[in-house]
């Protein structure tokens, strides 16, 4: 049985759907801190900080793999610094320890481009480079990466991780990140015909369509263990664009769309992150290949959201 922690989140919703398609509905136990009314198939409420309940569920459902997705994202974490650190770190230890004790076999835990900072090379950021994050989210992800590698090397734990770029999809909403604008913009374009962006027009960030991100996650988890050379977290490139460029792409399909800019505190976070990522190691080790570019992604999102809004 596969256990998903944070099944109601932006990644969780789509991952549960895809894993159930692949492995069968009954093979995937979705959990979230809130009851998810619309979730079909096995579901349990679980606060990622409730270690006893986590142990109970692992035993009761004979869980062998955990995808641990619960976390406070970059913008939200800046507002609840201590709690973000506690949630992002303690919950990871609970899962890592389950594997160390031999109670589960495999873990997926996402890291982020937020592990990089102002002294990291911004273009084509290499796998191994300066990591000086300035956000509590980035600090927690970097520490988490170090712990994943530590558990892998010292306790032989099979933990796999990707440094996700900003993730963009139409099926679920992100919560409290700096890259969220690139999801909101499509909804506002269809609903209002205009969007006020909280980042400036030339803020380039690494992004990825959710289809690609979910496929990457599953491909990484299915790769033979000996291919997984990086035990901390893999760079994943995706596509790099600015608010101005995504707006131009939307205009091709919705010609009257208008964008304006009102940068807020998230601009500083965006400015500390890379604009593009080198993911050669993911390509070499588990044959990673991206499918969606900005225009293919935009066309797909707008086509699907149009059905939703009409
Ligand atoms: N999308 C995330 C955020 O903006 C980055 O991992 O916080």
Coordinates of C-alpha atoms and ligand atoms in Angstrom, one line a residue:
X1 CA 0.0 0.0 0.0
X2 CA 1.2 3.5 -0.9
X3 CA 0.5 6.3 1.6
X4 CA 0.3 9.9 0.5
X5 CA 0.7 12.6 3.2
X6 CA -0.8 15.9 2.0
X7 CA -3.2 14.4 -0.5
X8 CA -5.3 17.6 -0.6
X9 CA -2.5 19.8 -1.8
X10 CA -1.5 21.0 -5.2
X11 CA 0.8 18.0 -5.9
X12 CA -1.1 15.5 -3.7
X13 CA -4.4 15.7 -5.6
X14 CA -2.8 14.9 -9.0
X15 CA -0.4 12.3 -7.6
X16 CA -3.2 10.4 -5.9
X17 CA -5.1 10.4 -9.2
X18 CA -2.2 9.2 -11.3
X19 CA -1.0 6.6 -8.8
X20 CA -4.5 5.2 -8.5
X21 CA -4.8 5.0 -12.2
X22 CA -1.5 3.1 -12.4
X23 CA -1.7 0.8 -9.3
X24 CA -5.4 0.5 -8.6
X25 CA -7.6 2.7 -6.4
X26 CA -7.3 0.4 -3.3
X27 CA -3.5 0.5 -3.4
X28 CA -3.2 4.2 -2.6
X29 CA -4.2 5.6 0.8
X30 CA -4.8 9.3 0.6
X31 CA -4.3 11.3 3.9
X32 CA -4.7 15.0 4.7
X33 CA -5.1 17.2 7.7
X34 CA -8.6 18.0 6.5
X35 CA -11.3 15.6 5.4
X36 CA -11.5 15.6 1.6
X37 CA -15.1 15.2 0.8
X38 CA -14.6 14.7 -3.0
X39 CA -11.8 12.1 -2.6
X40 CA -12.9 8.7 -3.7
X41 CA -11.1 5.6 -2.5
X42 CA -9.2 4.9 0.7
X43 CA -8.8 8.1 2.8
X44 CA -7.9 8.9 6.4
X45 CA -7.4 12.2 8.2
X46 CA -3.7 12.6 9.3
X47 CA -1.9 15.6 10.7
X48 CA 1.7 15.1 9.5
X49 CA 2.9 16.0 13.0
X50 CA 0.9 13.2 14.7
X51 CA 3.6 10.6 14.8
X52 CA 1.5 8.0 16.6
X53 CA -1.4 8.2 14.2
X54 CA 1.1 7.9 11.3
X55 CA 2.5 4.7 12.9
X56 CA -1.0 3.3 13.4
X57 CA -2.0 3.9 9.7
X58 CA 1.3 2.4 8.4
X59 CA 0.5 -0.7 10.4
X60 CA -3.2 -0.9 9.8
X61 CA -2.9 -0.5 6.0
X62 CA 0.5 -2.3 5.7
X63 CA 2.1 0.6 4.0
X64 CA 5.3 0.0 2.2
X65 CA 5.9 3.4 0.4
X66 CA 5.2 7.0 1.6
X67 CA 5.0 10.1 -0.5
X68 CA 5.4 12.9 2.0
X69 CA 4.1 16.1 0.5
X70 CA 2.8 18.1 3.5
X71 CA 4.7 21.3 4.0
X72 CA 4.3 25.1 4.3
X73 CA 5.4 26.7 1.1
X74 CA 7.8 29.7 0.7
X75 CA 5.4 32.7 1.2
X76 CA 3.3 31.2 3.9
X77 CA 6.3 29.9 5.8
X78 CA 7.6 33.5 6.1
X79 CA 4.5 34.3 8.1
X80 CA 4.8 31.4 10.5
X81 CA 8.5 30.8 10.8
X82 CA 8.7 28.5 13.8
X83 CA 5.7 26.5 12.8
X84 CA 7.0 26.1 9.2
X85 CA 10.3 24.8 10.5
X86 CA 8.6 22.4 12.9
X87 CA 6.1 21.1 10.3
X88 CA 8.6 20.8 7.5
X89 CA 11.3 19.1 9.6
X90 CA 9.6 17.0 12.3
X91 CA 7.2 15.3 9.8
X92 CA 10.2 14.4 7.6
X93 CA 12.0 12.7 10.5
X94 CA 8.9 10.7 11.4
X95 CA 8.8 9.3 7.9
X96 CA 12.6 8.8 7.6
X97 CA 12.6 7.0 11.0
X98 CA 9.8 4.6 9.8
X99 CA 12.1 3.5 7.0
X100 CA 15.2 3.3 9.3
X101 CA 13.2 1.0 11.6
X102 CA 12.3 -1.2 8.6
X103 CA 8.6 -0.4 8.8
X104 CA 8.4 1.0 5.2
X105 CA 10.6 0.4 2.2
X106 CA 10.6 3.6 0.1
X107 CA 10.1 7.3 0.5
X108 CA 9.4 10.3 -1.8
X109 CA 10.0 13.7 -0.4
X110 CA 10.0 16.9 -2.5
X111 CA 12.6 19.5 -2.2
X112 CA 12.6 22.8 -4.1
X113 CA 14.5 25.4 -6.1
X114 CA 14.1 27.3 -2.8
X115 CA 17.3 25.6 -1.5
X116 CA 19.2 28.0 -3.7
X117 CA 20.0 31.6 -2.8
X118 CA 21.5 34.9 -3.9
X119 CA 25.0 33.5 -4.3
X120 CA 23.9 30.6 -6.4
X121 CA 24.7 30.9 -10.1
X122 CA 21.3 32.0 -11.5
X123 CA 21.4 30.6 -15.0
X124 CA 21.5 26.9 -15.6
X125 CA 22.0 26.3 -11.9
X126 CA 24.2 23.1 -11.4
X127 CA 23.2 20.2 -9.2
X128 CA 26.1 20.8 -6.8
X129 CA 26.6 24.5 -6.1
X130 CA 26.3 27.2 -3.5
X131 CA 23.1 26.7 -1.5
X132 CA 22.4 29.8 0.7
X133 CA 18.6 30.0 1.0
X134 CA 17.2 33.1 2.5
X135 CA 13.6 31.8 3.3
X136 CA 12.6 29.5 6.1
X137 CA 11.1 27.2 3.5
X138 CA 14.4 27.0 1.6
X139 CA 16.3 26.5 4.9
X140 CA 14.0 23.6 5.8
X141 CA 14.2 22.0 2.4
X142 CA 18.0 22.2 2.4
X143 CA 18.2 20.7 5.8
X144 CA 15.7 18.0 4.8
X145 CA 18.0 17.2 1.8
X146 CA 21.0 16.8 4.0
X147 CA 19.0 14.5 6.3
X148 CA 17.7 12.4 3.4
X149 CA 21.2 11.8 2.2
X150 CA 22.4 11.1 5.8
X151 CA 19.6 8.5 6.3
X152 CA 20.4 7.0 2.9
X153 CA 24.1 6.7 3.5
X154 CA 24.1 5.7 7.2
X155 CA 20.9 3.7 7.5
X156 CA 20.4 2.5 4.0
X157 CA 17.1 4.2 3.7
X158 CA 15.6 4.4 0.1
X159 CA 14.5 8.0 0.0
X160 CA 14.2 9.8 -3.3
X161 CA 13.7 13.5 -4.0
X162 CA 13.3 16.1 -6.6
X163 CA 13.9 19.9 -6.3
X164 CA 10.6 20.9 -7.9
X165 CA 10.5 24.1 -9.9
X166 CA 7.3 26.1 -9.6
X167 CA 4.5 23.7 -10.5
X168 CA 1.7 24.7 -12.8
X169 CA -1.5 22.8 -13.3
X170 CA -5.3 23.4 -13.7
X171 CA -6.6 20.6 -11.5
X172 CA -5.5 21.8 -8.1
X173 CA -4.5 25.2 -6.6
X174 CA -1.2 25.9 -5.0
X175 CA -1.2 27.3 -1.5
X176 CA 1.2 30.0 -0.3
X177 CA 4.1 29.8 -2.7
X178 CA 6.0 32.4 -4.7
X179 CA 5.4 30.7 -8.0
X180 CA 1.6 30.6 -7.5
X181 CA 1.1 33.5 -9.9
X182 CA 1.7 31.2 -12.8
X183 CA -1.4 29.2 -11.8
X184 CA -3.7 32.2 -10.8
X185 CA -3.0 34.0 -14.0
X186 CA -4.8 31.4 -16.1
X187 CA -7.9 31.4 -13.8
X188 CA -8.0 35.2 -13.8
X189 CA -7.5 35.4 -17.6
X190 CA -10.6 33.2 -18.1
X191 CA -12.7 34.8 -15.4
X192 CA -11.8 38.5 -15.6
X193 CA -9.7 38.9 -18.7
X194 CA -7.0 40.5 -16.6
X195 CA -4.5 39.8 -13.9
X196 CA -2.4 41.8 -11.4
X197 CA 0.8 40.0 -10.9
X198 CA 2.7 40.1 -7.5
X199 CA 6.0 39.7 -9.3
X200 CA 7.6 42.1 -11.7
X201 CA 7.5 41.6 -15.4
X202 CA 11.0 40.3 -15.8
X203 CA 11.1 37.8 -12.9
X204 CA 12.4 34.6 -14.6
X205 CA 11.8 31.5 -12.5
X206 CA 12.1 27.7 -13.3
X207 CA 8.6 26.3 -13.8
X208 CA 7.1 23.0 -14.8
X209 CA 3.7 21.7 -16.0
X210 CA 2.1 19.4 -13.5
X211 CA 1.9 16.5 -16.1
X212 CA 5.6 16.5 -16.3
X213 CA 6.2 16.9 -12.6
X214 CA 4.0 14.0 -11.7
X215 CA 5.5 11.8 -14.4
X216 CA 9.0 12.8 -13.1
X217 CA 8.0 11.8 -9.6
X218 CA 6.7 8.4 -10.6
X219 CA 9.6 7.7 -13.0
X220 CA 12.1 8.6 -10.2
X221 CA 10.3 6.2 -7.8
X222 CA 10.2 3.4 -10.3
X223 CA 13.8 3.7 -11.4
X224 CA 16.1 0.9 -10.2
X225 CA 17.7 1.8 -6.8
X226 CA 21.3 1.5 -8.2
X227 CA 20.5 4.3 -10.7
X228 CA 19.7 6.8 -8.0
X229 CA 23.1 8.3 -7.4
X230 CA 21.9 11.5 -5.8
X231 CA 20.6 10.8 -2.4
X232 CA 19.8 14.4 -1.4
X233 CA 17.6 15.7 -4.2
X234 CA 17.7 15.9 -8.0
X235 CA 17.6 19.2 -9.9
X236 CA 14.7 19.3 -12.3
X237 CA 14.8 22.0 -15.0
X238 CA 11.4 22.5 -16.6
X239 CA 10.8 25.7 -18.4
X240 CA 12.0 29.1 -17.5
X241 CA 9.8 32.2 -18.2
X242 CA 8.8 35.6 -16.8
X243 CA 5.3 37.0 -16.0
X244 CA 5.6 39.0 -19.2
X245 CA 6.3 35.9 -21.3
X246 CA 3.5 33.9 -19.8
X247 CA 1.1 36.8 -20.4
X248 CA 2.2 37.0 -24.0
X249 CA 1.5 33.3 -24.4
X250 CA -2.0 33.7 -22.9
X251 CA -2.6 36.7 -25.2
X252 CA -2.1 34.4 -28.2
X253 CA -5.2 32.5 -27.2
X254 CA -7.1 35.3 -25.3
X255 CA -6.1 38.4 -27.3
X256 CA -7.8 40.9 -24.9
X257 CA -6.0 39.6 -21.8
X258 CA -4.3 42.3 -19.8
X259 CA -1.6 42.1 -17.2
X260 CA -0.4 44.7 -14.7
X261 CA 2.3 44.4 -12.0
X262 CA 2.3 45.2 -8.3
X263 CA 5.3 43.3 -6.8
X264 CA 4.9 42.5 -3.0
X265 CA 7.1 40.7 -0.5
X266 CA 7.3 37.7 -2.7
X267 CA 9.5 39.6 -5.2
X268 CA 12.4 39.4 -2.8
X269 CA 11.9 35.6 -2.6
X270 CA 11.8 35.3 -6.4
X271 CA 14.9 37.4 -6.7
X272 CA 16.9 35.0 -4.5
X273 CA 16.0 32.0 -6.7
X274 CA 17.6 30.8 -9.9
X275 CA 16.0 31.6 -13.3
X276 CA 16.9 28.2 -14.9
X277 CA 18.1 24.9 -13.7
X278 CA 20.5 22.3 -15.1
X279 CA 19.0 18.8 -14.7
X280 CA 21.7 16.7 -16.5
X281 CA 21.9 14.3 -13.6
X282 CA 18.2 13.4 -13.7
X283 CA 18.6 12.9 -17.5
X284 CA 21.6 10.7 -17.0
X285 CA 20.5 8.7 -14.0
X286 CA 16.8 8.0 -14.7
X287 CA 16.4 9.2 -18.3
X288 CA 14.4 12.3 -17.5
X289 CA 13.0 14.1 -20.4
X290 CA 10.6 17.1 -20.4
X291 CA 7.5 17.1 -22.6
X292 CA 5.7 20.4 -22.1
X293 CA 7.1 23.9 -23.1
X294 CA 5.3 27.1 -22.3
X295 CA 3.0 27.2 -25.3
X296 CA 2.0 23.6 -25.1
X297 CA 1.3 23.9 -21.4
X298 CA -0.7 27.1 -21.9
X299 CA -2.8 25.6 -24.7
X300 CA -3.6 22.6 -22.5
X301 CA -4.4 24.6 -19.4
X302 CA -6.7 27.1 -21.2
X303 CA -8.5 24.3 -23.1
X304 CA -9.3 22.5 -19.8
X305 CA -10.1 25.6 -17.7
X306 CA -12.5 26.8 -20.4
X307 CA -14.6 23.7 -19.9
X308 CA -14.5 24.4 -16.2
X309 CA -15.6 28.0 -16.4
X310 CA -18.3 27.6 -19.1
Ligands
LIG1 N1 6.5 26.6 -5.6 C1 7.3 26.8 -4.4 C2 7.0 28.1 -3.8 O1 6.8 29.0 -4.5 C3 8.7 26.6 -4.6 O2 9.1 25.3 -4.2 O3 7.1 28.2 -2.6

